[in-house]
mmCIF file of C-alpha atoms and ligand atoms in Angstrom:
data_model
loop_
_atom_site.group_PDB
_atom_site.id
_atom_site.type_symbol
_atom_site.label_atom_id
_atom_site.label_comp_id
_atom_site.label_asym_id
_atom_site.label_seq_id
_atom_site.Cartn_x
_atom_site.Cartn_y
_atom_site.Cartn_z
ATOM 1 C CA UNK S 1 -17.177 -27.102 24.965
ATOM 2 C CA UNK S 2 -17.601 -30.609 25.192
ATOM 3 C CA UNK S 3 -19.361 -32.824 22.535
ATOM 4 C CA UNK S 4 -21.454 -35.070 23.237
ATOM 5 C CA UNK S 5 -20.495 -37.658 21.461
ATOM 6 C CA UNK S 6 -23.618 -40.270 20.469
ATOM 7 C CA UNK S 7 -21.765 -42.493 18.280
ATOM 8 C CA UNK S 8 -18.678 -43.603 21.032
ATOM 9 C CA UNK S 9 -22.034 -44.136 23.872
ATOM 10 C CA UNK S 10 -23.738 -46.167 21.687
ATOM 11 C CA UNK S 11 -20.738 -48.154 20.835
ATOM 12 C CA UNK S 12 -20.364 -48.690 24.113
ATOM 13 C CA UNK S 13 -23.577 -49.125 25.469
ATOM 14 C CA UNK S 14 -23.631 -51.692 22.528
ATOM 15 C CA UNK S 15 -20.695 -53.636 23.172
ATOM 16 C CA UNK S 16 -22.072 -54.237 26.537
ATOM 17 C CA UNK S 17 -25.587 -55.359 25.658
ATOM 18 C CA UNK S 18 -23.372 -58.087 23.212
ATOM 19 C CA UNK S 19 -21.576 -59.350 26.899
ATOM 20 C CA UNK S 20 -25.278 -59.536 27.906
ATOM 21 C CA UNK S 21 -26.634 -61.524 25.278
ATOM 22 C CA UNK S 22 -23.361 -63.699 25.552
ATOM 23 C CA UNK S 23 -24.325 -64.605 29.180
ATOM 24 C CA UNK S 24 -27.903 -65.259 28.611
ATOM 25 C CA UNK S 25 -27.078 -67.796 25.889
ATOM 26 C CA UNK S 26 -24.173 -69.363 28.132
ATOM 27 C CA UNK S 27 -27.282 -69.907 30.859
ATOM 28 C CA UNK S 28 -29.134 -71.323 28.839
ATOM 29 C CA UNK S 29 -31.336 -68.702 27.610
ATOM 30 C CA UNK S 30 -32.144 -67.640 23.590
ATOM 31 C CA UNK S 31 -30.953 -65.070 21.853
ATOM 32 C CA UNK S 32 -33.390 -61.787 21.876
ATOM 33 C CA UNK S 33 -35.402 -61.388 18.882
ATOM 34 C CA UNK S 34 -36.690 -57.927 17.303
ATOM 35 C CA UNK S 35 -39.133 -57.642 14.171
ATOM 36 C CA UNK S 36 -39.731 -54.883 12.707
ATOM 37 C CA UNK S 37 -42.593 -53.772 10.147
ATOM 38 C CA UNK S 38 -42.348 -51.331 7.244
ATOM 39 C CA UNK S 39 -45.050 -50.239 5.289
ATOM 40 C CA UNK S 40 -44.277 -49.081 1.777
ATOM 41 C CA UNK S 41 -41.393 -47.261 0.540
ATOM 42 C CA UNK S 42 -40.357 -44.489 1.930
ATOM 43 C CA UNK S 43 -36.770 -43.338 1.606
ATOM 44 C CA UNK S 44 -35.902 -42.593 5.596
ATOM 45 C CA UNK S 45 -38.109 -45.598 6.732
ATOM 46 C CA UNK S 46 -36.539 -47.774 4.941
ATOM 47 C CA UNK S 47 -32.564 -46.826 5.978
ATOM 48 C CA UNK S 48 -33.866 -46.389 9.719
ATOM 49 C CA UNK S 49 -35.182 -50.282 9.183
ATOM 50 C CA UNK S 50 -32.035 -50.990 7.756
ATOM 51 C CA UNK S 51 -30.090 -49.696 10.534
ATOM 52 C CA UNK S 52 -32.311 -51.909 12.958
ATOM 53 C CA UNK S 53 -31.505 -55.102 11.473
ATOM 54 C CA UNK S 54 -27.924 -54.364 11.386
ATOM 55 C CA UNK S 55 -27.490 -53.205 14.678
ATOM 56 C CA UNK S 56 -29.537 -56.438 15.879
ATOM 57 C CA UNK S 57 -26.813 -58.505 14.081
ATOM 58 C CA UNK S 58 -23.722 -56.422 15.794
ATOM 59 C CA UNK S 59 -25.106 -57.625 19.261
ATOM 60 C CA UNK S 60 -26.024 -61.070 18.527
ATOM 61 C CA UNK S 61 -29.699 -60.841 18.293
ATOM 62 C CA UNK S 62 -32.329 -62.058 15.973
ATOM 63 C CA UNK S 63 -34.077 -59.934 13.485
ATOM 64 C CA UNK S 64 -36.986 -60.599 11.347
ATOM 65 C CA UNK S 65 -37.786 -57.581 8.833
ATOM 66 C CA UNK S 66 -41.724 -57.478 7.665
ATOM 67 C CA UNK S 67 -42.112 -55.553 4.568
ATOM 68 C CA UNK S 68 -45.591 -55.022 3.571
ATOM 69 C CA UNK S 69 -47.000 -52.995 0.674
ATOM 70 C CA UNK S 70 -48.347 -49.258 0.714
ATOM 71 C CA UNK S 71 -51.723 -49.930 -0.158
ATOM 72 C CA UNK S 72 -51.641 -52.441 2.978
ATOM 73 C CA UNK S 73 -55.062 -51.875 4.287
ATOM 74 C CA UNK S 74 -55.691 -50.908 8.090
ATOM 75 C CA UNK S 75 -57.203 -54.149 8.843
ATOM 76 C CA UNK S 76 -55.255 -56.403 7.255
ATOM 77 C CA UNK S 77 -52.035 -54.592 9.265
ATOM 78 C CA UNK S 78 -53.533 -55.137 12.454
ATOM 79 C CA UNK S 79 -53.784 -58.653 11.687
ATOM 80 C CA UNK S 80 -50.118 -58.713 10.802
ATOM 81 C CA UNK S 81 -49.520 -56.877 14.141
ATOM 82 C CA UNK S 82 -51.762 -59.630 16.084
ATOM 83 C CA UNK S 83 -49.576 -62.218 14.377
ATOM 84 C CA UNK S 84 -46.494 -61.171 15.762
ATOM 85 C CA UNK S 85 -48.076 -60.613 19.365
ATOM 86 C CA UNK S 86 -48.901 -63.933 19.210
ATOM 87 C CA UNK S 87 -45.740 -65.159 18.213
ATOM 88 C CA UNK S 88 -43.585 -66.806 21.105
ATOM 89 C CA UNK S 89 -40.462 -66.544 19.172
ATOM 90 C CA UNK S 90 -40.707 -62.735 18.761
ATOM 91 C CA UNK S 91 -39.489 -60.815 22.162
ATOM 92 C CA UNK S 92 -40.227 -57.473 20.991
ATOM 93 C CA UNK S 93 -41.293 -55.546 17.747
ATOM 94 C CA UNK S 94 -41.519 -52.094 15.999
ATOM 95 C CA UNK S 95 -44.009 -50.881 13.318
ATOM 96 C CA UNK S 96 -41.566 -48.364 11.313
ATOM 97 C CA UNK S 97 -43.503 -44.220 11.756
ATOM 98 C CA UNK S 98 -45.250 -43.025 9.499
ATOM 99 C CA UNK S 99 -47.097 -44.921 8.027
ATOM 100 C CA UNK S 100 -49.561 -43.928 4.918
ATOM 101 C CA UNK S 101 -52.582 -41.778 5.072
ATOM 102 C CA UNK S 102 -54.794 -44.129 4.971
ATOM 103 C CA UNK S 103 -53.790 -45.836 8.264
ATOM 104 C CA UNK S 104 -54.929 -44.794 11.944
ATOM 105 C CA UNK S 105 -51.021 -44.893 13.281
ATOM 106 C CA UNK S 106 -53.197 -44.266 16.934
ATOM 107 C CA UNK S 107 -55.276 -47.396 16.503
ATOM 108 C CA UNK S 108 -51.734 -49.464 14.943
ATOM 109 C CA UNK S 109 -50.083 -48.530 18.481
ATOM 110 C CA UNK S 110 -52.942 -49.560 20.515
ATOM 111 C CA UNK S 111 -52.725 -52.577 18.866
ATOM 112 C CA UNK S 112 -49.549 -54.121 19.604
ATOM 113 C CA UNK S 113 -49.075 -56.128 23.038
ATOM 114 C CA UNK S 114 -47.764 -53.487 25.223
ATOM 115 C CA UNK S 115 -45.543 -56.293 26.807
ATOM 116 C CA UNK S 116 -44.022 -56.117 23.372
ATOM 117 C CA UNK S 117 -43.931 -52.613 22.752
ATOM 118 C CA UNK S 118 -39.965 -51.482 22.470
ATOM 119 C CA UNK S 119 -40.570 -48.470 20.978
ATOM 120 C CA UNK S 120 -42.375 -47.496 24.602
ATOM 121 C CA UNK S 121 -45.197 -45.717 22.126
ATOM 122 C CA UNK S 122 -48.341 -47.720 23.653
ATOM 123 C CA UNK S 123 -50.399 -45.773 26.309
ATOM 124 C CA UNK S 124 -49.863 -48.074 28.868
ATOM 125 C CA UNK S 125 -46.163 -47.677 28.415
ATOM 126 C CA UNK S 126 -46.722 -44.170 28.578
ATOM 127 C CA UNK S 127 -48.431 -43.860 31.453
ATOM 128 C CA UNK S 128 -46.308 -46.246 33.274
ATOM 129 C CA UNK S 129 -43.208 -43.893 32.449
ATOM 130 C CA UNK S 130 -45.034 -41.004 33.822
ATOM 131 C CA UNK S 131 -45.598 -42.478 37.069
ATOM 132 C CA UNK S 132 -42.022 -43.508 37.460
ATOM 133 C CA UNK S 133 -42.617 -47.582 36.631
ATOM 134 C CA UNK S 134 -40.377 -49.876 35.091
ATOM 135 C CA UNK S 135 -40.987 -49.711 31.366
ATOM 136 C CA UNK S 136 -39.858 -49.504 28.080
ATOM 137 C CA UNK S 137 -38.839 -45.367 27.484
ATOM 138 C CA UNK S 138 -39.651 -44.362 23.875
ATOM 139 C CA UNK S 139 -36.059 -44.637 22.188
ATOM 140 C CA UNK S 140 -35.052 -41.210 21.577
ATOM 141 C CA UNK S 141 -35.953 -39.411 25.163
ATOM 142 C CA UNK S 142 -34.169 -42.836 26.880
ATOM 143 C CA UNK S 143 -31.007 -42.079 24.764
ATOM 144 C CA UNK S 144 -31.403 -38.311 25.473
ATOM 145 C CA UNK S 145 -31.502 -39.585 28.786
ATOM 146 C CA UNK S 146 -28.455 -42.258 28.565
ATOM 147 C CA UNK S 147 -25.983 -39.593 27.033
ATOM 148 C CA UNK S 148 -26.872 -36.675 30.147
ATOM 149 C CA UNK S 149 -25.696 -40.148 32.655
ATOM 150 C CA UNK S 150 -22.919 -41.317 30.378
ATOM 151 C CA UNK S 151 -21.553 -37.641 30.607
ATOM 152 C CA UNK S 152 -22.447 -37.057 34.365
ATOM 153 C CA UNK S 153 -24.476 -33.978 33.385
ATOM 154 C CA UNK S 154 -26.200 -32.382 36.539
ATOM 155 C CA UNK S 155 -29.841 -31.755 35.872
ATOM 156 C CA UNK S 156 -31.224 -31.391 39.341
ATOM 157 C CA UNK S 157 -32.316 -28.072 40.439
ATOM 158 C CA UNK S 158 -31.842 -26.720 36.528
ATOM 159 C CA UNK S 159 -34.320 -25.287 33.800
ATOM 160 C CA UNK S 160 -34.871 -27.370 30.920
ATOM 161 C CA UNK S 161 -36.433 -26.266 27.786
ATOM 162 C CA UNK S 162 -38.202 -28.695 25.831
ATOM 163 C CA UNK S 163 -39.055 -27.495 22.475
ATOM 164 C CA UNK S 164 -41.626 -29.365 20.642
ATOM 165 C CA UNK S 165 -44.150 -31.187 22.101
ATOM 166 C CA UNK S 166 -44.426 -34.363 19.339
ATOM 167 C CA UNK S 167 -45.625 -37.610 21.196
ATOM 168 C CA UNK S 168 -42.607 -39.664 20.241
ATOM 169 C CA UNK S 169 -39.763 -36.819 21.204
ATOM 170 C CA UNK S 170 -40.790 -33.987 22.825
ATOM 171 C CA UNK S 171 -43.803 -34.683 25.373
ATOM 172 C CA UNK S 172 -41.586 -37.507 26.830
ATOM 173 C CA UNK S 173 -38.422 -36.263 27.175
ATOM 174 C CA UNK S 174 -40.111 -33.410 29.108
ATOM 175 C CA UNK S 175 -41.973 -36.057 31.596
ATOM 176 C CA UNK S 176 -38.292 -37.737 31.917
ATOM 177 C CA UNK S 177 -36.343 -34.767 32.240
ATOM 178 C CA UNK S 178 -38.840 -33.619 35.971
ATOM 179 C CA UNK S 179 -39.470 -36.912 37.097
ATOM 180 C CA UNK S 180 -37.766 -37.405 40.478
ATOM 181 C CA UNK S 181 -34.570 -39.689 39.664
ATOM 182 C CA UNK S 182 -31.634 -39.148 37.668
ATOM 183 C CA UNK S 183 -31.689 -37.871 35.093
ATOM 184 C CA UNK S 184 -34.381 -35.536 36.401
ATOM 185 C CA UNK S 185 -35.528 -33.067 39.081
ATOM 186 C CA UNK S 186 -35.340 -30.695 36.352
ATOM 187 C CA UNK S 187 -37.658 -27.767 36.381
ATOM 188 C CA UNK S 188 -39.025 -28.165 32.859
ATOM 189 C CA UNK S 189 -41.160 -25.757 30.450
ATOM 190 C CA UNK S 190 -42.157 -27.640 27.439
ATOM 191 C CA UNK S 191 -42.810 -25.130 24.708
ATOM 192 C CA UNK S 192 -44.551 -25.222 20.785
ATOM 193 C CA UNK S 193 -45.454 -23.780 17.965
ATOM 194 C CA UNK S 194 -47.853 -21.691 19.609
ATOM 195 C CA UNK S 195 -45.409 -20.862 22.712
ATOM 196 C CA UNK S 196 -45.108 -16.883 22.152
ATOM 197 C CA UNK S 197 -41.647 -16.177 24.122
ATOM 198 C CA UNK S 198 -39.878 -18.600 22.965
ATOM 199 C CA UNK S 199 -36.786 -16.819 22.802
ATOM 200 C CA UNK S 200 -36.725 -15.186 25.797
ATOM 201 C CA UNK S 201 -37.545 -18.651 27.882
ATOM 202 C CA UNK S 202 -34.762 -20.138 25.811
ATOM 203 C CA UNK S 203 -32.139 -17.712 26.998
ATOM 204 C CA UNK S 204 -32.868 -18.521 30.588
ATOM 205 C CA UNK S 205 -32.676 -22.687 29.939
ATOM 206 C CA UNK S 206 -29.652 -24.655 31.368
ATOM 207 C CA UNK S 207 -30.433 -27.268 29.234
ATOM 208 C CA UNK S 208 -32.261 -27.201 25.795
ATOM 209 C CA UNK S 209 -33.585 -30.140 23.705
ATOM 210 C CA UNK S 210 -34.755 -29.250 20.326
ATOM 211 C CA UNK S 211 -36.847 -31.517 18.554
ATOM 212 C CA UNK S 212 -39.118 -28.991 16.268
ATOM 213 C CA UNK S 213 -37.671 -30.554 13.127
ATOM 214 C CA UNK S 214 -36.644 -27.015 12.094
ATOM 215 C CA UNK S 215 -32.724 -26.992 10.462
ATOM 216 C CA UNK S 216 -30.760 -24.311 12.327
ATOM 217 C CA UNK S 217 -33.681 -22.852 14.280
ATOM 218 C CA UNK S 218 -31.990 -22.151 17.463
ATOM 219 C CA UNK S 219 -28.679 -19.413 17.170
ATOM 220 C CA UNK S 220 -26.640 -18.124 19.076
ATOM 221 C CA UNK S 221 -28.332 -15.068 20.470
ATOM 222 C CA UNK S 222 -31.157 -17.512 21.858
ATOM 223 C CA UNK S 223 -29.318 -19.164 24.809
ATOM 224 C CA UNK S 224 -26.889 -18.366 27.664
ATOM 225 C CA UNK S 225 -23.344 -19.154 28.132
ATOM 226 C CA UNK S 226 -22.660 -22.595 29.585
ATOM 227 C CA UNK S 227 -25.954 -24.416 27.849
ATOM 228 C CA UNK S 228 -26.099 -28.022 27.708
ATOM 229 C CA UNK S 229 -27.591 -28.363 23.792
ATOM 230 C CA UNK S 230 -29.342 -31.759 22.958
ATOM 231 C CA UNK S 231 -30.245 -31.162 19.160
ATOM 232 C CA UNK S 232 -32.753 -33.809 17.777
ATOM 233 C CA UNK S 233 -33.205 -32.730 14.997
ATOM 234 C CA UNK S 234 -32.505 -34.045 11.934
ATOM 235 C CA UNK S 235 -33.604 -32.628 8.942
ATOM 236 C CA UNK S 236 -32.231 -34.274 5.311
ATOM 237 C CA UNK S 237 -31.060 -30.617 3.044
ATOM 238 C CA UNK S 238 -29.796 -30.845 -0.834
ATOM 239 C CA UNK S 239 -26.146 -31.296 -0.494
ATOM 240 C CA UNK S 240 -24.775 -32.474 -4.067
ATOM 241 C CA UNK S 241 -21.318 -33.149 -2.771
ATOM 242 C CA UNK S 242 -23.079 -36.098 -0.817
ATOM 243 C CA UNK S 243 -23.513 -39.544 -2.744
ATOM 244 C CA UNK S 244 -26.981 -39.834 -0.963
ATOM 245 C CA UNK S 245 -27.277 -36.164 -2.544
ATOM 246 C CA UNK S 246 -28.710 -34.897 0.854
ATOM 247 C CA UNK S 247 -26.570 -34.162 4.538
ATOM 248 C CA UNK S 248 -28.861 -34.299 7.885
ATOM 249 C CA UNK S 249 -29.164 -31.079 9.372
ATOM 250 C CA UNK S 250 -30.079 -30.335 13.521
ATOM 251 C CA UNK S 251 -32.512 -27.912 14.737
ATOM 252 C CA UNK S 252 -29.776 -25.554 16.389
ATOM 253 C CA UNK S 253 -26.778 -23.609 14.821
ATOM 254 C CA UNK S 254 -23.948 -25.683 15.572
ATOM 255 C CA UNK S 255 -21.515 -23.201 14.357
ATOM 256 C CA UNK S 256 -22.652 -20.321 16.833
ATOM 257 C CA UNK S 257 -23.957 -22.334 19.395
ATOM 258 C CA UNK S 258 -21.100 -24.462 20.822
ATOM 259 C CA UNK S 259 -19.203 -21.341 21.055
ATOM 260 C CA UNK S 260 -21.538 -20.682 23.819
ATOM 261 C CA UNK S 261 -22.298 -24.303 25.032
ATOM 262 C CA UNK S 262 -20.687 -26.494 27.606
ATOM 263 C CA UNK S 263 -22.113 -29.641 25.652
ATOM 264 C CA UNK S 264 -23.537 -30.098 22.566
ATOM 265 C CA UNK S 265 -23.907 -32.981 20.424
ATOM 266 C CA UNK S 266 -23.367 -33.001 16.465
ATOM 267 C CA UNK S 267 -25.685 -33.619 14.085
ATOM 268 C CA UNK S 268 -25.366 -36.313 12.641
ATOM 269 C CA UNK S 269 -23.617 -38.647 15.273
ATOM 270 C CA UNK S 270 -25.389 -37.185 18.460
ATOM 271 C CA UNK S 271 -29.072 -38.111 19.330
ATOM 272 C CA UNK S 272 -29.684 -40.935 16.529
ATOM 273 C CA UNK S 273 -27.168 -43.603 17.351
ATOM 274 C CA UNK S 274 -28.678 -43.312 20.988
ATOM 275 C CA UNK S 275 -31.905 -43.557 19.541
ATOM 276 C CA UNK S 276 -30.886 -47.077 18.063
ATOM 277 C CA UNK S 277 -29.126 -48.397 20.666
ATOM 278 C CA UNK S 278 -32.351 -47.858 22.914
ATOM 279 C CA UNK S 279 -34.478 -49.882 21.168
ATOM 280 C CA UNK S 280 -31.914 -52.766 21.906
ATOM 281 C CA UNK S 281 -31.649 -51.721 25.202
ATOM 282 C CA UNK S 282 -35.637 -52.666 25.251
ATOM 283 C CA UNK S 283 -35.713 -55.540 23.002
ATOM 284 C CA UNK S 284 -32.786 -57.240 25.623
ATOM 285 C CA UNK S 285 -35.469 -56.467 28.809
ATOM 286 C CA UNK S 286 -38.240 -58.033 27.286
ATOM 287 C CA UNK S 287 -35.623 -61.432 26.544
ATOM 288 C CA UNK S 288 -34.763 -61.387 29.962
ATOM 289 C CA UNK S 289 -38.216 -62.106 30.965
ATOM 290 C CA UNK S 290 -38.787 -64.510 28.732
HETATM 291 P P1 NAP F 301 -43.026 -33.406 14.983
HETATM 292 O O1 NAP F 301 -43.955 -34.514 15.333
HETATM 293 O O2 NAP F 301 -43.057 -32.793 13.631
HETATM 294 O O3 NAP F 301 -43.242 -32.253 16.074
HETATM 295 C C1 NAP F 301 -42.579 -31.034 15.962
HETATM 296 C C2 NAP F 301 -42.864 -30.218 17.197
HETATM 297 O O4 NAP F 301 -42.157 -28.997 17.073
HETATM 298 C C3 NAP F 301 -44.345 -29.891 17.391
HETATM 299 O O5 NAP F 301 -44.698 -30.044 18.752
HETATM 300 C C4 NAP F 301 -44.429 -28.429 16.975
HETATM 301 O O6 NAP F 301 -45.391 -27.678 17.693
HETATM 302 C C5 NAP F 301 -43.030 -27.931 17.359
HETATM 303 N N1 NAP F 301 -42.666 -26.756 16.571
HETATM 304 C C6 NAP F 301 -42.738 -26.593 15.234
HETATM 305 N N2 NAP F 301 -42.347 -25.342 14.897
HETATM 306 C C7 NAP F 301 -42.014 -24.722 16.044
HETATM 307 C C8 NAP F 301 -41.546 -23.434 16.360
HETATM 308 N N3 NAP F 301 -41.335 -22.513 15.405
HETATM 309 N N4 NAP F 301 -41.304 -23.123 17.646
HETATM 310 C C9 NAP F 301 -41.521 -24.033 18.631
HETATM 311 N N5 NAP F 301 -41.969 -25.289 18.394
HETATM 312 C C10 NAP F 301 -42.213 -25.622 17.122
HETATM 313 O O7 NAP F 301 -41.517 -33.789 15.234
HETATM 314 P P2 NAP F 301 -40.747 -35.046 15.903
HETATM 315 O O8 NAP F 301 -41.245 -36.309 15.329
HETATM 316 O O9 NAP F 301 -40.678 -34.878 17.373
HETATM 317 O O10 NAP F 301 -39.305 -34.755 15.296
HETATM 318 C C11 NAP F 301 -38.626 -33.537 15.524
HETATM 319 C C12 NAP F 301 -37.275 -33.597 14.829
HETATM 320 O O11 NAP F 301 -36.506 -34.632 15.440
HETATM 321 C C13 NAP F 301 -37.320 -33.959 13.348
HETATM 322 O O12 NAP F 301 -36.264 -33.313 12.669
HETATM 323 C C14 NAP F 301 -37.095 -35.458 13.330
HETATM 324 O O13 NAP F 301 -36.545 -35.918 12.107
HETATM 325 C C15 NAP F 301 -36.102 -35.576 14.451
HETATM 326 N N6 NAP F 301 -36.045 -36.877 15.103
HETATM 327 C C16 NAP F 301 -34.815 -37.384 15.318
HETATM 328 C C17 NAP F 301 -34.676 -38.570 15.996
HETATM 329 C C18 NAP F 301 -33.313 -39.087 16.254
HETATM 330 O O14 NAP F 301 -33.172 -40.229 16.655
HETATM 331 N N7 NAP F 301 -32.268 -38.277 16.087
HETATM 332 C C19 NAP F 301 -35.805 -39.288 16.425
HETATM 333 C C20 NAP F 301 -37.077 -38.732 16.208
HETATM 334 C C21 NAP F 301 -37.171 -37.498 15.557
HETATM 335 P P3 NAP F 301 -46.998 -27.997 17.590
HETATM 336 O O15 NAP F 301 -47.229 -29.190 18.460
HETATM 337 O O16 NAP F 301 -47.614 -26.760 18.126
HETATM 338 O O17 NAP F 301 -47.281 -28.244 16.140
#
């Protein structure tokens, strides 16, 4: 079993995005610029946002961080959003998910300038993705995507099982994972809540990503010998020997399931440093075309 080891990539990946910005500054060129909103206070928002900022700083970017109360109302966000589409000095920005009840997230995503949209949520990024067009990938499919290359992992010609179908995760890593390039030509079946086989279609997969959001869901008995596992997941669970008081949890067994797997990646240390590092990834091609 080989793990597929998130944290090393993104390192990587990361150190060579820093070369990148080092050579657009030495042509004259500025240094790419992220902003990213967060609305209110929640716990997970605000160490993703966090994580953002610092990352940005690791690879010699800009980062400006717009906090905004929870009783923000829906119009007077949008107007923050128009601000930064308007603003030249911003290359790219994020609006941290979710965001409170009382806010269309749907009409928030419209919203922002697709030609600014790193997160690759916007429609038009969307559909642009589906038809195989240059575009900015939603994070966590692209790093999916960027570990399966980074590890040479054939997925031409095999079945991959998609579980969960979320708009951010599982809907467009399942588009990625048959489009026709590499990684692709998959033959994909993207399955749900309401999918009523699911273990029987998830012992014929080659490759599984689980994104239900469900800690320990998949075991053992559910897939075949030689699986590739790409666990999403990441569930926070009591742990009182933690500081934090909590430990992130995946959506498959680790324990059984590499015993069976010829990759897997861990949980925590798998998936979500990709995830981060894509967003950079983004935030560098819109500076380019600046
Ligand atoms: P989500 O929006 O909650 O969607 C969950 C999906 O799982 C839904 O499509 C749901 O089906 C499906 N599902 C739920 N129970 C199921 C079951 N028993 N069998 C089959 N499918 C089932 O989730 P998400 O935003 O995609 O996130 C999923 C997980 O990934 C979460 O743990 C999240 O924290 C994590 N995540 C991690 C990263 C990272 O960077 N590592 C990034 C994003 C998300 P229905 O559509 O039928 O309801």
């Amino acid at each position: 079993m080989i793990l597929l080891d998130g944290k090393k990539t993104s390192f990587e990946i990361k150190e060579e995005i820093a070369e990148e910005v080092t050579k657009l500054i030495a042509r004259g060129g500025k240094k790419p610029h992220l902003a990213a909103v967060l609305v209110g206070n929640n716990g997970a928002s605000i160490t993703y946002v966090n994580a953002k900022v610092k990352d940005c700083e690791e690879v010699g970017f800009d980062s400006s961080l717009i906090k905004l109360s929870e009783t923000i109302s829906e119009k007077e966000l949008l107007e923050e959003v128009e601000k930064l589409n308007s603003d030249d000095a911003i290359d790219g920005f994020i609006v941290q998910l979710p965001l409170p009840k009382h806010i269309d997230e749907q009409k928030v995503i419209m919203a922002i300038d697709p030609t600014k949209d790193v997160d690759g949520f916007h429609p038009q990024n969307l559909g642009k993705m589906a038809l195989n067009l240059p575009t900015f990938l939603p994070a966590t499919p692209m790093g999916i995507m960027d570990l399966l290359d980074r590890y040479n992992i054939e997925t031409g010609g095999k079945h991959c099982v998609v579980v969960g179908r979320s708009h951010i995760v599982g809907l467009p890593a399942s588009i990625l994972m048959g489009r026709n390039s590499y990684p692709g030509n998959a033959t994909v079946t993207l399955t749900h809540s309401r999918t009523s086989n699911l273990k029987e279609i998830l012992q014929t997969a080659d490759i599984i990503i689980a994104a239900l959001g469900k800690p320990d869901f998949i075991t053992a008995d559910m897939v075949k010998d030689g699986v590739v596992i790409i666990d999403v997941g990441t569930t926070r669970v009591v742990d009182k020997s933690k500081k934090s008081g909590y430990k992130l949890k995946g959506d498959v067994d680790f324990a059984g399931v590499s015993k069976k797997a010829s990759y897997i990646t861990p949980v925590p240390g798998g998936v979500g440093p990709m995830t981060r590092v894509s967003l950079l990834k983004n935030t560098l091609i819109t500076a380019r075309t600046k």
